[in-house]
mmCIF file of C-alpha atoms in Angstrom:
data_model
loop_
_atom_site.group_PDB
_atom_site.id
_atom_site.type_symbol
_atom_site.label_atom_id
_atom_site.label_comp_id
_atom_site.label_asym_id
_atom_site.label_seq_id
_atom_site.Cartn_x
_atom_site.Cartn_y
_atom_site.Cartn_z
ATOM 1 C CA UNK A 1 -181.881 -24.174 -78.466
ATOM 2 C CA UNK A 2 -184.216 -22.348 -80.581
ATOM 3 C CA UNK A 3 -185.479 -19.051 -79.329
ATOM 4 C CA UNK A 4 -189.457 -20.178 -78.852
ATOM 5 C CA UNK A 5 -188.076 -22.780 -76.639
ATOM 6 C CA UNK A 6 -186.044 -21.050 -74.057
ATOM 7 C CA UNK A 7 -187.233 -21.384 -70.495
ATOM 8 C CA UNK A 8 -187.142 -17.889 -69.618
ATOM 9 C CA UNK A 9 -188.950 -18.173 -66.167
ATOM 10 C CA UNK A 10 -186.736 -20.892 -65.015
ATOM 11 C CA UNK A 11 -183.349 -18.982 -66.358
ATOM 12 C CA UNK A 12 -184.707 -16.011 -64.646
ATOM 13 C CA UNK A 13 -185.234 -18.113 -61.252
ATOM 14 C CA UNK A 14 -181.741 -19.462 -61.745
ATOM 15 C CA UNK A 15 -179.992 -16.114 -62.085
ATOM 16 C CA UNK A 16 -181.638 -14.902 -58.942
ATOM 17 C CA UNK A 17 -180.991 -18.023 -56.973
ATOM 18 C CA UNK A 18 -177.114 -18.229 -58.033
ATOM 19 C CA UNK A 19 -176.995 -14.413 -57.527
ATOM 20 C CA UNK A 20 -178.683 -14.270 -53.819
ATOM 21 C CA UNK A 21 -177.259 -17.754 -53.074
ATOM 22 C CA UNK A 22 -180.632 -18.726 -51.523
ATOM 23 C CA UNK A 23 -183.804 -20.158 -53.006
ATOM 24 C CA UNK A 24 -185.377 -18.495 -49.969
ATOM 25 C CA UNK A 25 -183.716 -14.972 -50.895
ATOM 26 C CA UNK A 26 -184.873 -15.801 -54.380
ATOM 27 C CA UNK A 27 -188.441 -16.241 -53.724
ATOM 28 C CA UNK A 28 -188.404 -12.979 -51.886
ATOM 29 C CA UNK A 29 -186.944 -10.875 -54.877
ATOM 30 C CA UNK A 30 -189.223 -12.838 -57.486
ATOM 31 C CA UNK A 31 -192.240 -12.715 -55.186
ATOM 32 C CA UNK A 32 -193.287 -16.288 -55.269
ATOM 33 C CA UNK A 33 -192.714 -19.096 -53.134
ATOM 34 C CA UNK A 34 -189.629 -21.020 -52.316
ATOM 35 C CA UNK A 35 -191.452 -24.083 -53.861
ATOM 36 C CA UNK A 36 -191.912 -22.251 -57.099
ATOM 37 C CA UNK A 37 -188.098 -21.276 -57.490
ATOM 38 C CA UNK A 38 -187.278 -24.704 -56.463
ATOM 39 C CA UNK A 39 -189.550 -26.183 -59.097
ATOM 40 C CA UNK A 40 -188.373 -23.633 -61.932
ATOM 41 C CA UNK A 41 -184.976 -24.942 -61.055
ATOM 42 C CA UNK A 42 -185.388 -28.623 -61.011
ATOM 43 C CA UNK A 43 -187.200 -28.167 -64.486
ATOM 44 C CA UNK A 44 -183.890 -26.272 -65.865
ATOM 45 C CA UNK A 45 -182.149 -28.919 -64.704
ATOM 46 C CA UNK A 46 -183.789 -31.611 -66.098
ATOM 47 C CA UNK A 47 -184.143 -29.764 -69.322
ATOM 48 C CA UNK A 48 -180.123 -29.583 -69.161
ATOM 49 C CA UNK A 49 -179.234 -32.761 -67.789
ATOM 50 C CA UNK A 50 -177.214 -31.080 -65.181
ATOM 51 C CA UNK A 51 -177.088 -30.225 -61.639
ATOM 52 C CA UNK A 52 -176.672 -26.542 -61.058
ATOM 53 C CA UNK A 53 -176.549 -26.006 -57.204
ATOM 54 C CA UNK A 54 -175.225 -27.946 -54.168
ATOM 55 C CA UNK A 55 -177.041 -27.137 -50.752
ATOM 56 C CA UNK A 56 -175.078 -26.221 -47.933
ATOM 57 C CA UNK A 57 -175.314 -25.139 -44.393
ATOM 58 C CA UNK A 58 -174.312 -21.786 -45.392
ATOM 59 C CA UNK A 59 -176.260 -21.442 -48.912
ATOM 60 C CA UNK A 60 -176.082 -22.647 -52.260
ATOM 61 C CA UNK A 61 -172.960 -23.505 -54.246
ATOM 62 C CA UNK A 62 -172.825 -23.207 -58.009
ATOM 63 C CA UNK A 63 -171.611 -26.115 -59.877
ATOM 64 C CA UNK A 64 -169.279 -25.965 -62.701
ATOM 65 C CA UNK A 65 -172.167 -25.817 -65.088
ATOM 66 C CA UNK A 66 -174.026 -23.131 -63.210
ATOM 67 C CA UNK A 67 -170.750 -21.201 -63.047
ATOM 68 C CA UNK A 68 -170.670 -21.245 -66.690
ATOM 69 C CA UNK A 69 -174.010 -20.214 -67.383
ATOM 70 C CA UNK A 70 -174.497 -17.515 -64.611
ATOM 71 C CA UNK A 71 -172.743 -14.807 -66.095
ATOM 72 C CA UNK A 72 -174.228 -15.049 -69.636
ATOM 73 C CA UNK A 73 -177.779 -14.945 -68.083
ATOM 74 C CA UNK A 74 -176.753 -12.273 -65.488
ATOM 75 C CA UNK A 75 -175.343 -10.056 -68.309
ATOM 76 C CA UNK A 76 -178.094 -10.816 -70.426
ATOM 77 C CA UNK A 77 -181.080 -9.817 -68.007
ATOM 78 C CA UNK A 78 -179.167 -6.603 -66.846
ATOM 79 C CA UNK A 79 -179.072 -5.426 -70.393
ATOM 80 C CA UNK A 80 -182.748 -6.079 -71.151
ATOM 81 C CA UNK A 81 -183.523 -4.420 -67.801
ATOM 82 C CA UNK A 82 -181.086 -1.240 -68.632
ATOM 83 C CA UNK A 83 -183.021 -0.776 -71.843
ATOM 84 C CA UNK A 84 -186.361 -1.315 -70.449
ATOM 85 C CA UNK A 85 -185.598 1.471 -67.666
ATOM 86 C CA UNK A 86 -184.534 3.742 -70.255
ATOM 87 C CA UNK A 87 -188.466 3.750 -71.352
ATOM 88 C CA UNK A 88 -190.249 4.830 -68.127
ATOM 89 C CA UNK A 89 -190.395 8.298 -68.533
ATOM 90 C CA UNK A 90 -191.732 8.146 -72.323
ATOM 91 C CA UNK A 91 -188.168 8.656 -74.029
ATOM 92 C CA UNK A 92 -185.524 6.488 -73.813
ATOM 93 C CA UNK A 93 -182.677 7.241 -71.056
ATOM 94 C CA UNK A 94 -179.881 5.079 -69.831
ATOM 95 C CA UNK A 95 -180.228 4.394 -66.030
ATOM 96 C CA UNK A 96 -177.126 4.227 -64.160
ATOM 97 C CA UNK A 97 -177.112 2.761 -60.278
ATOM 98 C CA UNK A 98 -174.127 3.940 -58.205
ATOM 99 C CA UNK A 99 -173.436 2.895 -54.835
ATOM 100 C CA UNK A 100 -171.783 5.462 -52.588
ATOM 101 C CA UNK A 101 -170.075 5.578 -49.186
ATOM 102 C CA UNK A 102 -172.071 7.647 -47.183
ATOM 103 C CA UNK A 103 -169.289 10.323 -46.111
ATOM 104 C CA UNK A 104 -168.234 10.947 -49.987
ATOM 105 C CA UNK A 105 -171.865 11.065 -50.850
ATOM 106 C CA UNK A 106 -172.526 13.823 -48.388
ATOM 107 C CA UNK A 107 -169.055 15.301 -48.253
ATOM 108 C CA UNK A 108 -168.420 15.858 -51.978
ATOM 109 C CA UNK A 109 -170.370 14.206 -54.592
ATOM 110 C CA UNK A 110 -173.869 15.563 -54.098
ATOM 111 C CA UNK A 111 -172.950 18.902 -54.667
ATOM 112 C CA UNK A 112 -171.059 18.140 -57.999
ATOM 113 C CA UNK A 113 -173.870 16.595 -59.577
ATOM 114 C CA UNK A 114 -175.760 19.301 -61.219
ATOM 115 C CA UNK A 115 -173.207 19.772 -63.772
ATOM 116 C CA UNK A 116 -173.164 16.151 -64.740
ATOM 117 C CA UNK A 117 -176.947 15.945 -64.996
ATOM 118 C CA UNK A 118 -176.762 19.113 -67.295
ATOM 119 C CA UNK A 119 -173.862 17.580 -69.365
ATOM 120 C CA UNK A 120 -175.664 14.209 -69.629
ATOM 121 C CA UNK A 121 -179.340 14.302 -69.837
ATOM 122 C CA UNK A 122 -179.790 10.850 -71.374
ATOM 123 C CA UNK A 123 -178.354 9.494 -68.128
ATOM 124 C CA UNK A 124 -180.740 8.646 -65.296
ATOM 125 C CA UNK A 125 -178.262 8.575 -62.440
ATOM 126 C CA UNK A 126 -179.360 7.139 -59.348
ATOM 127 C CA UNK A 127 -177.289 7.162 -56.015
ATOM 128 C CA UNK A 128 -177.773 4.577 -53.334
ATOM 129 C CA UNK A 129 -175.545 5.255 -50.202
ATOM 130 C CA UNK A 130 -173.823 2.808 -48.140
ATOM 131 C CA UNK A 131 -171.406 2.366 -45.278
ATOM 132 C CA UNK A 132 -168.663 1.363 -47.229
ATOM 133 C CA UNK A 133 -169.994 -2.505 -47.334
ATOM 134 C CA UNK A 134 -171.354 -3.070 -50.865
ATOM 135 C CA UNK A 135 -172.215 -5.836 -53.154
ATOM 136 C CA UNK A 136 -172.418 -4.527 -56.631
ATOM 137 C CA UNK A 137 -174.350 -7.722 -57.958
ATOM 138 C CA UNK A 138 -176.725 -8.486 -55.218
ATOM 139 C CA UNK A 139 -177.633 -5.046 -54.734
ATOM 140 C CA UNK A 140 -178.121 -4.422 -58.679
ATOM 141 C CA UNK A 141 -175.721 -1.639 -59.082
ATOM 142 C CA UNK A 142 -173.896 -0.879 -62.129
ATOM 143 C CA UNK A 143 -170.853 0.938 -59.926
ATOM 144 C CA UNK A 144 -169.708 1.832 -56.696
ATOM 145 C CA UNK A 145 -167.554 4.348 -54.920
ATOM 146 C CA UNK A 146 -165.983 3.183 -51.909
ATOM 147 C CA UNK A 147 -162.968 3.753 -49.731
ATOM 148 C CA UNK A 148 -159.942 1.370 -49.173
ATOM 149 C CA UNK A 149 -156.739 0.022 -50.678
ATOM 150 C CA UNK A 150 -158.386 -0.418 -54.186
ATOM 151 C CA UNK A 151 -158.169 -4.177 -54.001
ATOM 152 C CA UNK A 152 -161.692 -5.667 -54.256
ATOM 153 C CA UNK A 153 -161.616 -9.238 -56.093
ATOM 154 C CA UNK A 154 -163.416 -9.474 -59.519
ATOM 155 C CA UNK A 155 -163.417 -5.484 -59.617
ATOM 156 C CA UNK A 156 -161.985 -2.726 -61.777
ATOM 157 C CA UNK A 157 -160.976 0.115 -59.328
ATOM 158 C CA UNK A 158 -160.138 3.414 -60.646
ATOM 159 C CA UNK A 159 -158.648 5.828 -57.974
ATOM 160 C CA UNK A 160 -160.268 8.950 -57.317
ATOM 161 C CA UNK A 161 -159.481 11.443 -54.252
ATOM 162 C CA UNK A 162 -157.193 10.875 -51.582
ATOM 163 C CA UNK A 163 -158.559 11.476 -48.200
ATOM 164 C CA UNK A 164 -155.652 11.693 -45.193
ATOM 165 C CA UNK A 165 -157.136 11.460 -41.607
ATOM 166 C CA UNK A 166 -156.547 14.235 -38.808
ATOM 167 C CA UNK A 167 -158.274 14.881 -35.499
ATOM 168 C CA UNK A 168 -161.255 17.086 -35.900
ATOM 169 C CA UNK A 169 -163.247 18.663 -33.048
ATOM 170 C CA UNK A 170 -165.270 21.809 -31.808
ATOM 171 C CA UNK A 171 -163.406 25.181 -31.655
ATOM 172 C CA UNK A 172 -163.875 25.082 -27.649
ATOM 173 C CA UNK A 173 -162.205 21.817 -27.272
ATOM 174 C CA UNK A 174 -159.534 22.729 -29.596
ATOM 175 C CA UNK A 175 -158.527 25.406 -27.245
ATOM 176 C CA UNK A 176 -157.627 22.725 -24.668
ATOM 177 C CA UNK A 177 -155.471 20.857 -26.971
ATOM 178 C CA UNK A 178 -151.882 22.549 -27.461
ATOM 179 C CA UNK A 179 -149.958 19.137 -28.153
ATOM 180 C CA UNK A 180 -150.790 15.369 -29.311
ATOM 181 C CA UNK A 181 -150.828 14.364 -25.602
ATOM 182 C CA UNK A 182 -153.419 16.617 -24.734
ATOM 183 C CA UNK A 183 -155.838 14.147 -26.581
ATOM 184 C CA UNK A 184 -154.933 11.681 -23.768
ATOM 185 C CA UNK A 185 -158.418 11.613 -21.573
ATOM 186 C CA UNK A 186 -160.379 12.961 -24.374
ATOM 187 C CA UNK A 187 -163.000 10.880 -26.006
ATOM 188 C CA UNK A 188 -161.459 9.584 -29.192
ATOM 189 C CA UNK A 189 -164.201 8.805 -31.469
ATOM 190 C CA UNK A 190 -163.116 5.896 -33.846
ATOM 191 C CA UNK A 191 -164.305 3.731 -36.821
ATOM 192 C CA UNK A 192 -164.154 -0.123 -37.163
ATOM 193 C CA UNK A 193 -160.544 0.575 -38.451
ATOM 194 C CA UNK A 194 -158.912 0.129 -34.959
ATOM 195 C CA UNK A 195 -155.358 0.807 -36.314
ATOM 196 C CA UNK A 196 -156.331 4.411 -37.134
ATOM 197 C CA UNK A 197 -155.496 6.330 -34.083
ATOM 198 C CA UNK A 198 -152.515 4.186 -32.990
ATOM 199 C CA UNK A 199 -151.109 5.437 -36.902
ATOM 200 C CA UNK A 200 -151.991 8.997 -36.046
ATOM 201 C CA UNK A 201 -150.520 9.306 -32.604
ATOM 202 C CA UNK A 202 -147.260 7.495 -34.335
ATOM 203 C CA UNK A 203 -147.304 9.968 -37.165
ATOM 204 C CA UNK A 204 -147.570 12.981 -34.732
ATOM 205 C CA UNK A 205 -144.681 11.527 -32.811
ATOM 206 C CA UNK A 206 -146.938 10.818 -29.326
ATOM 207 C CA UNK A 207 -147.716 7.785 -27.463
ATOM 208 C CA UNK A 208 -151.257 6.376 -28.482
ATOM 209 C CA UNK A 209 -153.697 5.761 -25.112
ATOM 210 C CA UNK A 210 -155.678 2.832 -24.869
ATOM 211 C CA UNK A 211 -158.539 3.458 -26.990
ATOM 212 C CA UNK A 212 -161.811 2.155 -25.905
ATOM 213 C CA UNK A 213 -164.132 4.871 -26.761
ATOM 214 C CA UNK A 214 -167.539 4.074 -29.051
ATOM 215 C CA UNK A 215 -167.190 2.717 -32.342
ATOM 216 C CA UNK A 216 -169.167 4.093 -35.420
ATOM 217 C CA UNK A 217 -169.724 2.906 -38.957
ATOM 218 C CA UNK A 218 -170.424 6.539 -40.101
ATOM 219 C CA UNK A 219 -167.834 9.435 -40.302
ATOM 220 C CA UNK A 220 -171.196 11.641 -40.737
ATOM 221 C CA UNK A 221 -172.303 10.607 -37.084
ATOM 222 C CA UNK A 222 -168.728 10.967 -35.417
ATOM 223 C CA UNK A 223 -168.554 14.555 -37.006
ATOM 224 C CA UNK A 224 -171.608 15.342 -35.491
ATOM 225 C CA UNK A 225 -170.915 14.161 -32.389
ATOM 226 C CA UNK A 226 -167.094 16.052 -32.426
ATOM 227 C CA UNK A 227 -169.201 19.213 -33.534
ATOM 228 C CA UNK A 228 -171.259 19.205 -30.199
ATOM 229 C CA UNK A 229 -167.706 19.120 -28.278
ATOM 230 C CA UNK A 230 -168.363 15.486 -26.702
ATOM 231 C CA UNK A 231 -164.993 14.111 -28.477
ATOM 232 C CA UNK A 232 -162.568 13.951 -31.243
ATOM 233 C CA UNK A 233 -162.934 12.205 -34.514
ATOM 234 C CA UNK A 234 -160.368 11.197 -36.729
ATOM 235 C CA UNK A 235 -161.821 12.335 -40.173
ATOM 236 C CA UNK A 236 -160.794 13.494 -43.591
ATOM 237 C CA UNK A 237 -160.933 17.280 -43.802
ATOM 238 C CA UNK A 238 -161.672 17.268 -47.559
ATOM 239 C CA UNK A 239 -164.842 15.408 -46.758
ATOM 240 C CA UNK A 240 -165.910 18.021 -43.917
ATOM 241 C CA UNK A 241 -164.507 21.139 -45.694
ATOM 242 C CA UNK A 242 -167.889 23.242 -45.312
ATOM 243 C CA UNK A 243 -167.863 22.528 -41.659
ATOM 244 C CA UNK A 244 -164.154 23.634 -41.198
ATOM 245 C CA UNK A 245 -164.776 26.561 -43.460
ATOM 246 C CA UNK A 246 -167.701 27.486 -41.300
ATOM 247 C CA UNK A 247 -165.950 27.233 -38.073
ATOM 248 C CA UNK A 248 -167.801 24.346 -36.812
ATOM 249 C CA UNK A 249 -165.034 22.179 -36.805
ATOM 250 C CA UNK A 250 -161.373 22.657 -36.071
ATOM 251 C CA UNK A 251 -158.125 20.703 -36.879
ATOM 252 C CA UNK A 252 -156.118 21.271 -33.966
ATOM 253 C CA UNK A 253 -152.861 19.559 -35.432
ATOM 254 C CA UNK A 254 -151.071 19.490 -38.718
ATOM 255 C CA UNK A 255 -150.200 15.803 -38.514
ATOM 256 C CA UNK A 256 -152.406 13.585 -41.065
ATOM 257 C CA UNK A 257 -152.183 9.650 -42.023
ATOM 258 C CA UNK A 258 -152.950 8.019 -45.357
ATOM 259 C CA UNK A 259 -155.349 5.073 -44.584
ATOM 260 C CA UNK A 260 -156.615 4.660 -48.023
ATOM 261 C CA UNK A 261 -158.657 6.669 -50.725
ATOM 262 C CA UNK A 262 -161.617 6.731 -52.743
ATOM 263 C CA UNK A 263 -162.140 4.499 -55.736
ATOM 264 C CA UNK A 264 -164.770 3.992 -58.485
ATOM 265 C CA UNK A 265 -165.242 0.170 -59.014
ATOM 266 C CA UNK A 266 -167.340 -1.943 -61.126
ATOM 267 C CA UNK A 267 -167.202 -5.439 -62.405
ATOM 268 C CA UNK A 268 -164.063 -6.181 -64.239
ATOM 269 C CA UNK A 269 -165.734 -9.053 -66.555
ATOM 270 C CA UNK A 270 -168.693 -6.898 -67.744
ATOM 271 C CA UNK A 271 -168.143 -4.439 -70.469
ATOM 272 C CA UNK A 272 -168.954 -0.659 -69.042
ATOM 273 C CA UNK A 273 -172.187 0.643 -70.851
ATOM 274 C CA UNK A 274 -171.881 4.035 -72.323
ATOM 275 C CA UNK A 275 -173.509 5.815 -69.081
ATOM 276 C CA UNK A 276 -170.782 3.942 -66.996
ATOM 277 C CA UNK A 277 -168.038 5.217 -69.284
ATOM 278 C CA UNK A 278 -169.515 9.060 -69.060
ATOM 279 C CA UNK A 279 -169.634 8.868 -65.212
ATOM 280 C CA UNK A 280 -166.054 7.345 -64.887
ATOM 281 C CA UNK A 281 -164.891 9.882 -66.771
ATOM 282 C CA UNK A 282 -166.694 12.878 -65.356
ATOM 283 C CA UNK A 283 -165.770 11.946 -61.666
ATOM 284 C CA UNK A 284 -162.441 10.854 -62.707
ATOM 285 C CA UNK A 285 -161.868 14.535 -64.185
ATOM 286 C CA UNK A 286 -163.831 16.160 -61.137
ATOM 287 C CA UNK A 287 -161.859 14.589 -58.562
ATOM 288 C CA UNK A 288 -158.438 15.459 -60.377
ATOM 289 C CA UNK A 289 -159.236 18.990 -60.395
ATOM 290 C CA UNK A 290 -160.027 18.643 -56.555
ATOM 291 C CA UNK A 291 -156.351 17.223 -56.077
ATOM 292 C CA UNK A 292 -154.982 20.143 -58.494
#
């Protein structure tokens, strides 16, 4: 198809609808009506002579033809957007959007960024925090740092920093904890990963009580509560080093468990940009220095 005849508006509507899985969500992102999105998709289907979507109660399903078309349009629009972003300040910069689990951002990354910005003035690094649930494509990110076992479908995963967990609490509460069994009867703050406290008690050689205390989706919140003396949190000392050094939190027991580590992830099928490569090399080098 000749460039003058490319249906650019329809292709943009298709890309957003395919990425969002919904005409309604596509309309919100494009700031148009749902009818306008449907009209653009219908026109594109008529032009190509194929059906691109199948409607289901759970959302849109891509046909084989749409699956073939989507990555090409998605990548092309991303590349155009990145170049245009680079001219926002009157000179070219490559914008890099990185999603970061909040604990890692607050506990380590944000304190390390000044050297990166100094060494790479041509990269406009933008950090977006999350609670470890992130969709790189739908959220318009280039990369994401998350915690886990390193297995995410369609993602390259570069191992960064280990983060073993151990109980942390206030100094006053720690005075009452002489052995792991003394944790029985204490408020045990927990994440949505229900196996962490049982794994720690097993590692410490003690019986795990029935843990039915509050569940948090933020390690920062658990650390804040533990600091007040209202409970004991299973946390990574590496991510709360400042609080430990200041004596605001204490690790009463030496036993630690490995439940995962932090990883830098990005789509496996999209070639990394120069900014992505620079950030990957920098954060990997910095995390190796910490481990050493």
